[in-house]
XYZ file of C-alpha atoms in Angstrom:
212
model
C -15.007 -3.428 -3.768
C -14.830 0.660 -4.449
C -16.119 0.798 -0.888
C -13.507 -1.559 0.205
C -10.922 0.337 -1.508
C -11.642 3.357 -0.049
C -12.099 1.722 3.558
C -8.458 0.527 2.962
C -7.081 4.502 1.860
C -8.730 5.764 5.152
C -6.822 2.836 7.043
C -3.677 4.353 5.118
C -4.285 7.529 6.647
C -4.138 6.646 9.881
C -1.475 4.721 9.683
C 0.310 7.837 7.659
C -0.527 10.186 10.394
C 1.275 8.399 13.147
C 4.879 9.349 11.753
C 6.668 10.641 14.673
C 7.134 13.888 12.646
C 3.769 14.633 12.462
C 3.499 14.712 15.734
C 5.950 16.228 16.882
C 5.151 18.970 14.596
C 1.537 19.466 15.832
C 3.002 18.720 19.416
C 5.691 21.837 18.700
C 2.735 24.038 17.398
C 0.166 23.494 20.079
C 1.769 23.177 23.278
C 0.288 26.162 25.694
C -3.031 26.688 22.833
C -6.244 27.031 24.161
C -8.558 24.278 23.081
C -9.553 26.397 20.079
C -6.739 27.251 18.715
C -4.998 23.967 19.098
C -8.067 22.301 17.046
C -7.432 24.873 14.274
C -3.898 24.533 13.982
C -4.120 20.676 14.200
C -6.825 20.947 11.152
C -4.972 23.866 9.207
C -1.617 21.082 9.465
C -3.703 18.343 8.269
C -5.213 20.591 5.347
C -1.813 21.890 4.484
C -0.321 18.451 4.239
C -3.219 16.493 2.450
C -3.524 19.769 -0.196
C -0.006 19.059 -1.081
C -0.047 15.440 -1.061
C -2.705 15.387 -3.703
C -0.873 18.012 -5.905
C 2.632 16.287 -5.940
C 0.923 13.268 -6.417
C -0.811 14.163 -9.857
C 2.613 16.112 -11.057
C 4.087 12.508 -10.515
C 1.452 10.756 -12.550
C 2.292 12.795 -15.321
C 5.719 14.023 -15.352
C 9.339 11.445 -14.740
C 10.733 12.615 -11.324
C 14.072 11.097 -10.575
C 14.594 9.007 -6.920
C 17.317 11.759 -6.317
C 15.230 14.520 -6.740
C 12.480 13.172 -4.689
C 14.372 12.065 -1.777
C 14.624 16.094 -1.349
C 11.359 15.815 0.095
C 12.163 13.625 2.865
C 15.148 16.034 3.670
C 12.692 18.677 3.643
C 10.472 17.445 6.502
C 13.484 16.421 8.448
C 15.261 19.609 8.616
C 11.906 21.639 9.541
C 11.373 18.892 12.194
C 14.835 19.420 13.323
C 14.932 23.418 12.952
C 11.636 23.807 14.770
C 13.160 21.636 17.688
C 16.111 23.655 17.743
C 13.937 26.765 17.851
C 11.798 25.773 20.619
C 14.971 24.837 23.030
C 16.611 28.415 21.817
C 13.661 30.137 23.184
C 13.032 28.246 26.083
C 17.446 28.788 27.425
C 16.863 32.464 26.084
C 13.733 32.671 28.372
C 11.466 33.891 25.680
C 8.583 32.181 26.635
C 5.975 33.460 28.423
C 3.104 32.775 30.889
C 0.914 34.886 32.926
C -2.350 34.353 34.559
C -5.367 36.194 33.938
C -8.478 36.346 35.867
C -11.778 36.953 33.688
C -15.421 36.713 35.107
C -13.562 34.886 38.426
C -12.159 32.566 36.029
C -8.333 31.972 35.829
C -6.556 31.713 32.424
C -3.102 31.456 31.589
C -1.579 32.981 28.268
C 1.597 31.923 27.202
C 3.390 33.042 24.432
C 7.048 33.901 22.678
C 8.946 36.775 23.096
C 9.244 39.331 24.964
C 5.703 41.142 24.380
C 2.216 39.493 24.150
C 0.856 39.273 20.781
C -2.781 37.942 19.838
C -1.282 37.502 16.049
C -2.254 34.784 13.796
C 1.311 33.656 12.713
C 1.251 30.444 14.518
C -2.168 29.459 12.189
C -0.621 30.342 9.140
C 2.847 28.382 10.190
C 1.216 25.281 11.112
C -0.883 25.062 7.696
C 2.722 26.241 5.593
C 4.648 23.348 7.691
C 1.927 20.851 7.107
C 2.331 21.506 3.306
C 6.409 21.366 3.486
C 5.905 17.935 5.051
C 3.380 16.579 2.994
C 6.585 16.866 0.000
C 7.977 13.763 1.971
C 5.170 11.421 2.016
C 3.867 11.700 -1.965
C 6.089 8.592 -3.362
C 4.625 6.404 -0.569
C 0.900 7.932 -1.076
C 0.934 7.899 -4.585
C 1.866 4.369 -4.884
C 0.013 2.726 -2.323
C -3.030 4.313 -3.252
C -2.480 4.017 -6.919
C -2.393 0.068 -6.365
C -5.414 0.185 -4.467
C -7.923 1.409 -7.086
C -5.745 0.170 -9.864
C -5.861 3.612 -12.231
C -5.098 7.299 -11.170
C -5.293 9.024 -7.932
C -8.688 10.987 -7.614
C -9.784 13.805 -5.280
C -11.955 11.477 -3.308
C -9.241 8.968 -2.715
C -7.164 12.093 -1.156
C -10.404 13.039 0.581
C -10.557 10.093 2.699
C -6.725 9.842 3.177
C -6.868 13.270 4.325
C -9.789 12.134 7.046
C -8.014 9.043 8.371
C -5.000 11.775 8.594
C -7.478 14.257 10.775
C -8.892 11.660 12.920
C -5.642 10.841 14.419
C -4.556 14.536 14.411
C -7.316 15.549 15.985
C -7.039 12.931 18.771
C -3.684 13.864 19.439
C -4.513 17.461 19.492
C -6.771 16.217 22.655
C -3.523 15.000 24.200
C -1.832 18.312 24.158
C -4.955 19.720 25.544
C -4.793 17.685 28.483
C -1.071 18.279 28.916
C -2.005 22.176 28.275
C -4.475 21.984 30.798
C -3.165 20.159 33.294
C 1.003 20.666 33.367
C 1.220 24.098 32.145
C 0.390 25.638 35.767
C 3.966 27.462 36.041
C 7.002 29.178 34.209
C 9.261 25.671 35.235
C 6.477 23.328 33.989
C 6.391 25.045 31.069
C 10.113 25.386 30.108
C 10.344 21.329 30.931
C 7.356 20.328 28.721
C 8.840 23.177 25.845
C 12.757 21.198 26.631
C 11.224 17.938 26.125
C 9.171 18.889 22.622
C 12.450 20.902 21.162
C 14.600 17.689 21.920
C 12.317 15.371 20.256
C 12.069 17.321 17.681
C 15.625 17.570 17.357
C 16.203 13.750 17.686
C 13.538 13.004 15.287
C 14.486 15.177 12.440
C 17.840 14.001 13.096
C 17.344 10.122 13.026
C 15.037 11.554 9.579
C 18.065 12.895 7.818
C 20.265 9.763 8.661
């Protein structure tokens, strides 16, 4: 049954990590990555968000949160979802993002990146692990109870564990989606200002549609 149980949290995950702000958000953060970078900020997001899942979680075993308070959360994730989007169409109309082909070994690459100079910096690592934990406040109520009826007592670190693996198997699938679209649409400066329109405006309708 304890196998069962945690069969069911994994299932949970999943179905957790196929919120249209999730995706967006990894979508927003790893549009024009190379493939390694994209699979480290897709796991850095999915660390950020389960670490702060589990430690809302087990402040709301323990300590009386009003509904009020909590519904904070939700307006947290919406308004980064919305002020990334918004972000992302500034800098594409401001024509701050860049691309430029390289040729290494006889190999092409292209490097794109925001602003005016080219940066190797580790910012957008960092960002996607501290946006993942801001949006993990919004799901805690609906992890905390589901899983809580599922084993019947507390929330445990192994419970989280396998949440946090259902949540990285679909991130990480995803993340192979904006590989292919990195890949394979990103070949010039008007390719990439349409793909970086259409991310900011979903972004923008989801985190507005959120805070509705």
């Amino acid at each position: 049954m304890e196998n069962l149980g945690l069969l069911f949290v994994f299932w949970y995950g999943i179905l957790h990590a196929f919120g249209p702000d999730h995706l967006t958000a990894i979508a927003d953060f790893s549009i024009g990555k190379n493939k390694k970078k994209t699979m480290i900020i897709t796991v850095l997001f999915a660390v950020g968000h389960g670490l702060t899942l589990f430690i809302f979680a087990k402040i709301l075993e323990s300590y009386h949160i009003s509904e009020n308070i909590l519904g904070f959360g939700d307006v947290i994730s919406s308004s980064v979802i919305l002020a990334m989007g918004v972000y992302l169409l500034y800098m594409v109309y401001s024509d701050q993002i860049q691309l430029k082909k390289h040729v290494h070994n006889g190999k092409e690459h292209l490097h794109i990146w925001f602003g005016k100079e080219h940066s190797h910096g580790n910012g957008d690592k960092a960002s996607a692990f501290t946006v993942g934990a801001l949006m993990g406040i919004g799901g805690v109520r609906g992890m905390l109870v589901t899983l809580g009826l599922i084993e019947g007592n507390s929330l445990d670190l192994v419970m989280v564990l396998v949440f946090g693996l259902g949540v990285m198997t679909v991130f990480v699938s995803f993340g192979t989606v904006i590989l292919y679209i990195n890949k394979n649409l990103l070949n010039s400066k008007q390719n990439l200002r349409r793909v970086f329109t259409t991310a900011g405006l979903i972004s923008v309708v989801v985190g507005s549609s959120m805070l509705v």
